């Protein structure tokens, strides 16, 4: 019995084609690209982009959140191989059978794929500490005792990175765990390679599992409500930017700066670097320049916008200073990430 693959192909219009694969041991991405090249020629012009000398972009939105656009960069966020989960796996290492088994796709159900669209790959560095922090903080009471305990997040993250050292987004980890209705402690340890499954408890709680005597049961939940809850947690951490359904652009910039400062603080601590001290001096200089606009807070709301103050004619200058602060902090963060990667 052959398996169907339904491809949604974006050219100058959107078309849907069904392909049948007889041998499930073939590489899934190669099979898809061969089918597209057969139908459209080697110079498949998808969305005005010539892919003759580069790989035709493929995405699997039915199976991955893919916030980092990993699949456009020829990588799967996660795949089960020999009953072990691997994070960020190259396309050319995954067969049709492995993909179907990972996502529990029945033989009579098609594999769905999106082809084309002209979206780029990951690009730049991606160290999702802030995402992991906002995801796990509600479930890690120990972290509320002091900044020094935040190394716990780094420890947890080590179980969720690919062979190239790139960390997975926590929402992809949630997607993987929710591929099953329940997990036992032994299954978790076997599949993830984590020696003590209790280290994954916070991730499973974030993924909305309930623990009952070392058996974790998936709870029914709405993806929309889950994301809304995480967004509320984010704004509790780094500052509110949405008011009555409207995003305040300046408050959103402050929010992003607070996230940057959080990552700089934690990475500086982990690397025994003085980078956070340098960032703090930049922060103080900015605060001293705009004390009637900005309130200086504590981690993780390092800066808070005084919304009842009108910047009026100085707004353009304030915006330029805010942008410059963000750029300088981004440079410090990139330096720390490079240093972190060299240490791995």
mmCIF file of N, CA, C and O in Angstrom, residues 10-56:
data_model
loop_
_atom_site.group_PDB
_atom_site.id
_atom_site.type_symbol
_atom_site.label_atom_id
_atom_site.label_comp_id
_atom_site.label_asym_id
_atom_site.label_seq_id
_atom_site.Cartn_x
_atom_site.Cartn_y
_atom_site.Cartn_z
ATOM 1 N N UNK A 10 3.274 26.802 -3.772
ATOM 2 C CA UNK A 10 3.080 28.236 -3.982
ATOM 3 C C UNK A 10 3.911 28.668 -5.181
ATOM 4 O O UNK A 10 5.137 28.706 -5.131
ATOM 5 N N UNK A 11 3.253 28.964 -6.293
ATOM 6 C CA UNK A 11 3.931 29.548 -7.453
ATOM 7 C C UNK A 11 3.320 30.931 -7.641
ATOM 8 O O UNK A 11 3.181 31.669 -6.682
ATOM 9 N N UNK A 12 2.898 31.253 -8.870
ATOM 10 C CA UNK A 12 2.158 32.501 -9.050
ATOM 11 C C UNK A 12 0.738 32.333 -8.531
ATOM 12 O O UNK A 12 -0.031 33.279 -8.442
ATOM 13 N N UNK A 13 0.391 31.087 -8.215
ATOM 14 C CA UNK A 13 -0.881 30.780 -7.571
ATOM 15 C C UNK A 13 -0.644 29.593 -6.642
ATOM 16 O O UNK A 13 0.428 28.984 -6.639
ATOM 17 N N UNK A 14 -1.621 29.274 -5.834
ATOM 18 C CA UNK A 14 -1.486 28.151 -4.910
ATOM 19 C C UNK A 14 -2.194 26.936 -5.497
ATOM 20 O O UNK A 14 -3.379 26.997 -5.829
ATOM 21 N N UNK A 15 -1.458 25.850 -5.650
ATOM 22 C CA UNK A 15 -2.039 24.613 -6.178
ATOM 23 C C UNK A 15 -1.764 23.482 -5.202
ATOM 24 O O UNK A 15 -0.834 23.547 -4.405
ATOM 25 N N UNK A 16 -2.578 22.463 -5.262
ATOM 26 C CA UNK A 16 -2.415 21.304 -4.395
ATOM 27 C C UNK A 16 -2.246 20.059 -5.253
ATOM 28 O O UNK A 16 -3.046 19.808 -6.163
ATOM 29 N N UNK A 17 -1.194 19.289 -4.977
ATOM 30 C CA UNK A 17 -0.945 18.076 -5.741
ATOM 31 C C UNK A 17 -0.748 16.908 -4.784
ATOM 32 O O UNK A 17 -0.202 17.072 -3.687
ATOM 33 N N UNK A 18 -1.186 15.735 -5.234
ATOM 34 C CA UNK A 18 -1.048 14.520 -4.440
ATOM 35 C C UNK A 18 -0.046 13.585 -5.108
ATOM 36 O O UNK A 18 -0.157 13.294 -6.302
ATOM 37 N N UNK A 19 0.916 13.143 -4.331
ATOM 38 C CA UNK A 19 1.927 12.207 -4.831
ATOM 39 C C UNK A 19 1.853 10.928 -4.000
ATOM 40 O O UNK A 19 1.513 10.967 -2.802
ATOM 41 N N UNK A 20 2.189 9.812 -4.617
ATOM 42 C CA UNK A 20 2.181 8.530 -3.924
ATOM 43 C C UNK A 20 3.602 7.997 -3.825
ATOM 44 O O UNK A 20 4.325 7.920 -4.825
ATOM 45 N N UNK A 21 4.016 7.651 -2.620
ATOM 46 C CA UNK A 21 5.339 7.088 -2.417
ATOM 47 C C UNK A 21 5.177 5.612 -2.060
ATOM 48 O O UNK A 21 4.420 5.253 -1.161
ATOM 49 N N UNK A 22 5.873 4.754 -2.800
ATOM 50 C CA UNK A 22 5.751 3.313 -2.601
ATOM 51 C C UNK A 22 6.723 2.799 -1.543
ATOM 52 O O UNK A 22 6.398 1.917 -0.765
ATOM 53 N N UNK A 23 7.915 3.375 -1.527
ATOM 54 C CA UNK A 23 8.965 2.912 -0.620
ATOM 55 C C UNK A 23 9.164 3.929 0.495
ATOM 56 O O UNK A 23 9.689 5.017 0.268
ATOM 57 N N UNK A 24 8.773 3.583 1.711
ATOM 58 C CA UNK A 24 8.849 4.535 2.816
ATOM 59 C C UNK A 24 10.255 4.678 3.382
ATOM 60 O O UNK A 24 10.473 5.450 4.312
ATOM 61 N N UNK A 25 11.206 3.978 2.811
ATOM 62 C CA UNK A 25 12.591 4.132 3.253
ATOM 63 C C UNK A 25 13.335 5.212 2.470
ATOM 64 O O UNK A 25 14.503 5.466 2.730
ATOM 65 N N UNK A 26 12.641 5.841 1.502
ATOM 66 C CA UNK A 26 13.284 6.930 0.771
ATOM 67 C C UNK A 26 13.271 8.189 1.632
ATOM 68 O O UNK A 26 12.435 8.343 2.527
ATOM 69 N N UNK A 27 14.202 9.094 1.347
ATOM 70 C CA UNK A 27 14.272 10.364 2.082
ATOM 71 C C UNK A 27 13.081 11.229 1.684
ATOM 72 O O UNK A 27 12.860 11.489 0.498
ATOM 73 N N UNK A 28 12.307 11.671 2.661
ATOM 74 C CA UNK A 28 11.069 12.404 2.401
ATOM 75 C C UNK A 28 11.316 13.680 1.592
ATOM 76 O O UNK A 28 10.649 13.922 0.584
ATOM 77 N N UNK A 29 12.241 14.508 2.021
ATOM 78 C CA UNK A 29 12.480 15.797 1.348
ATOM 79 C C UNK A 29 12.962 15.588 -0.082
ATOM 80 O O UNK A 29 12.564 16.325 -0.990
ATOM 81 N N UNK A 30 13.809 14.590 -0.293
ATOM 82 C CA UNK A 30 14.307 14.301 -1.640
ATOM 83 C C UNK A 30 13.169 13.864 -2.553
ATOM 84 O O UNK A 30 13.084 14.300 -3.713
ATOM 85 N N UNK A 31 12.293 13.006 -2.028
ATOM 86 C CA UNK A 31 11.139 12.549 -2.814
ATOM 87 C C UNK A 31 10.267 13.730 -3.222
ATOM 88 O O UNK A 31 9.840 13.851 -4.378
ATOM 89 N N UNK A 32 9.990 14.641 -2.271
ATOM 90 C CA UNK A 32 9.140 15.798 -2.556
ATOM 91 C C UNK A 32 9.778 16.678 -3.627
ATOM 92 O O UNK A 32 9.127 17.090 -4.596
ATOM 93 N N UNK A 33 11.062 16.968 -3.475
ATOM 94 C CA UNK A 33 11.739 17.847 -4.431
ATOM 95 C C UNK A 33 11.817 17.201 -5.821
ATOM 96 O O UNK A 33 11.671 17.887 -6.833
ATOM 97 N N UNK A 34 12.036 15.891 -5.848
ATOM 98 C CA UNK A 34 12.072 15.202 -7.146
ATOM 99 C C UNK A 34 10.721 15.312 -7.854
ATOM 100 O O UNK A 34 10.660 15.511 -9.078
ATOM 101 N N UNK A 35 9.636 15.208 -7.068
ATOM 102 C CA UNK A 35 8.289 15.326 -7.654
ATOM 103 C C UNK A 35 8.052 16.731 -8.208
ATOM 104 O O UNK A 35 7.503 16.903 -9.303
ATOM 105 N N UNK A 36 8.491 17.747 -7.448
ATOM 106 C CA UNK A 36 8.304 19.133 -7.890
ATOM 107 C C UNK A 36 9.137 19.416 -9.142
ATOM 108 O O UNK A 36 8.666 20.037 -10.095
ATOM 109 N N UNK A 37 10.374 18.943 -9.145
ATOM 110 C CA UNK A 37 11.228 19.150 -10.314
ATOM 111 C C UNK A 37 10.658 18.441 -11.545
ATOM 112 O O UNK A 37 10.752 18.944 -12.666
ATOM 113 N N UNK A 38 10.060 17.282 -11.313
ATOM 114 C CA UNK A 38 9.457 16.558 -12.435
ATOM 115 C C UNK A 38 8.304 17.348 -13.034
ATOM 116 O O UNK A 38 8.130 17.407 -14.254
ATOM 117 N N UNK A 39 7.516 17.987 -12.162
ATOM 118 C CA UNK A 39 6.334 18.718 -12.641
ATOM 119 C C UNK A 39 6.656 20.125 -13.130
ATOM 120 O O UNK A 39 5.987 20.639 -14.034
ATOM 121 N N UNK A 40 7.651 20.761 -12.539
ATOM 122 C CA UNK A 40 7.926 22.165 -12.849
ATOM 123 C C UNK A 40 9.270 22.377 -13.538
ATOM 124 O O UNK A 40 9.604 23.496 -13.905
ATOM 125 N N UNK A 41 10.049 21.304 -13.688
ATOM 126 C CA UNK A 41 11.359 21.454 -14.282
ATOM 127 C C UNK A 41 12.405 21.759 -13.229
ATOM 128 O O UNK A 41 12.086 22.115 -12.092
ATOM 129 N N UNK A 42 13.673 21.598 -13.616
ATOM 130 C CA UNK A 42 14.765 21.810 -12.667
ATOM 131 C C UNK A 42 14.843 23.258 -12.210
ATOM 132 O O UNK A 42 15.239 23.563 -11.088
ATOM 133 N N UNK A 43 14.428 24.173 -13.099
ATOM 134 C CA UNK A 43 14.437 25.585 -12.738
ATOM 135 C C UNK A 43 13.039 25.968 -12.245
ATOM 136 O O UNK A 43 12.334 26.749 -12.858
ATOM 137 N N UNK A 44 12.660 25.366 -11.127
ATOM 138 C CA UNK A 44 11.338 25.652 -10.574
ATOM 139 C C UNK A 44 11.310 27.084 -10.054
ATOM 140 O O UNK A 44 12.020 27.434 -9.114
ATOM 141 N N UNK A 45 10.534 27.936 -10.701
ATOM 142 C CA UNK A 45 10.461 29.343 -10.320
ATOM 143 C C UNK A 45 9.306 29.522 -9.341
ATOM 144 O O UNK A 45 8.165 29.695 -9.724
ATOM 145 N N UNK A 46 9.605 29.393 -8.070
ATOM 146 C CA UNK A 46 8.584 29.482 -7.029
ATOM 147 C C UNK A 46 8.619 30.874 -6.415
ATOM 148 O O UNK A 46 9.614 31.285 -5.828
ATOM 149 N N UNK A 47 7.541 31.605 -6.584
ATOM 150 C CA UNK A 47 7.444 32.954 -6.018
ATOM 151 C C UNK A 47 8.569 33.864 -6.514
ATOM 152 O O UNK A 47 9.122 34.667 -5.770
ATOM 153 N N UNK A 48 8.952 33.696 -7.787
ATOM 154 C CA UNK A 48 9.941 34.591 -8.361
ATOM 155 C C UNK A 48 11.363 34.311 -7.932
ATOM 156 O O UNK A 48 12.270 35.093 -8.200
ATOM 157 N N UNK A 49 11.606 33.172 -7.240
ATOM 158 C CA UNK A 49 12.950 32.839 -6.781
ATOM 159 C C UNK A 49 13.456 31.627 -7.550
ATOM 160 O O UNK A 49 12.775 30.610 -7.640
ATOM 161 N N UNK A 50 14.637 31.724 -8.124
ATOM 162 C CA UNK A 50 15.216 30.634 -8.906
ATOM 163 C C UNK A 50 15.965 29.694 -7.964
ATOM 164 O O UNK A 50 16.933 30.088 -7.320
ATOM 165 N N UNK A 51 15.505 28.449 -7.890
ATOM 166 C CA UNK A 51 16.099 27.497 -6.971
ATOM 167 C C UNK A 51 16.989 26.469 -7.661
ATOM 168 O O UNK A 51 17.240 25.406 -7.123
ATOM 169 N N UNK A 52 17.480 26.784 -8.849
ATOM 170 C CA UNK A 52 18.312 25.816 -9.557
ATOM 171 C C UNK A 52 19.563 25.468 -8.751
ATOM 172 O O UNK A 52 19.973 24.315 -8.679
ATOM 173 N N UNK A 53 20.177 26.475 -8.143
ATOM 174 C CA UNK A 53 21.430 26.249 -7.429
ATOM 175 C C UNK A 53 21.248 26.231 -5.919
ATOM 176 O O UNK A 53 22.217 26.250 -5.170
ATOM 177 N N UNK A 54 20.027 26.236 -5.462
ATOM 178 C CA UNK A 54 19.775 26.148 -4.028
ATOM 179 C C UNK A 54 18.564 25.258 -3.797
ATOM 180 O O UNK A 54 17.836 24.930 -4.722
ATOM 181 N N UNK A 55 18.372 24.864 -2.567
ATOM 182 C CA UNK A 55 17.309 23.925 -2.265
ATOM 183 C C UNK A 55 15.937 24.599 -2.293
ATOM 184 O O UNK A 55 15.762 25.704 -1.778
ATOM 185 N N UNK A 56 15.003 23.921 -2.883
ATOM 186 C CA UNK A 56 13.621 24.398 -2.902
ATOM 187 C C UNK A 56 13.083 24.404 -1.479
ATOM 188 O O UNK A 56 13.164 23.405 -0.779
#
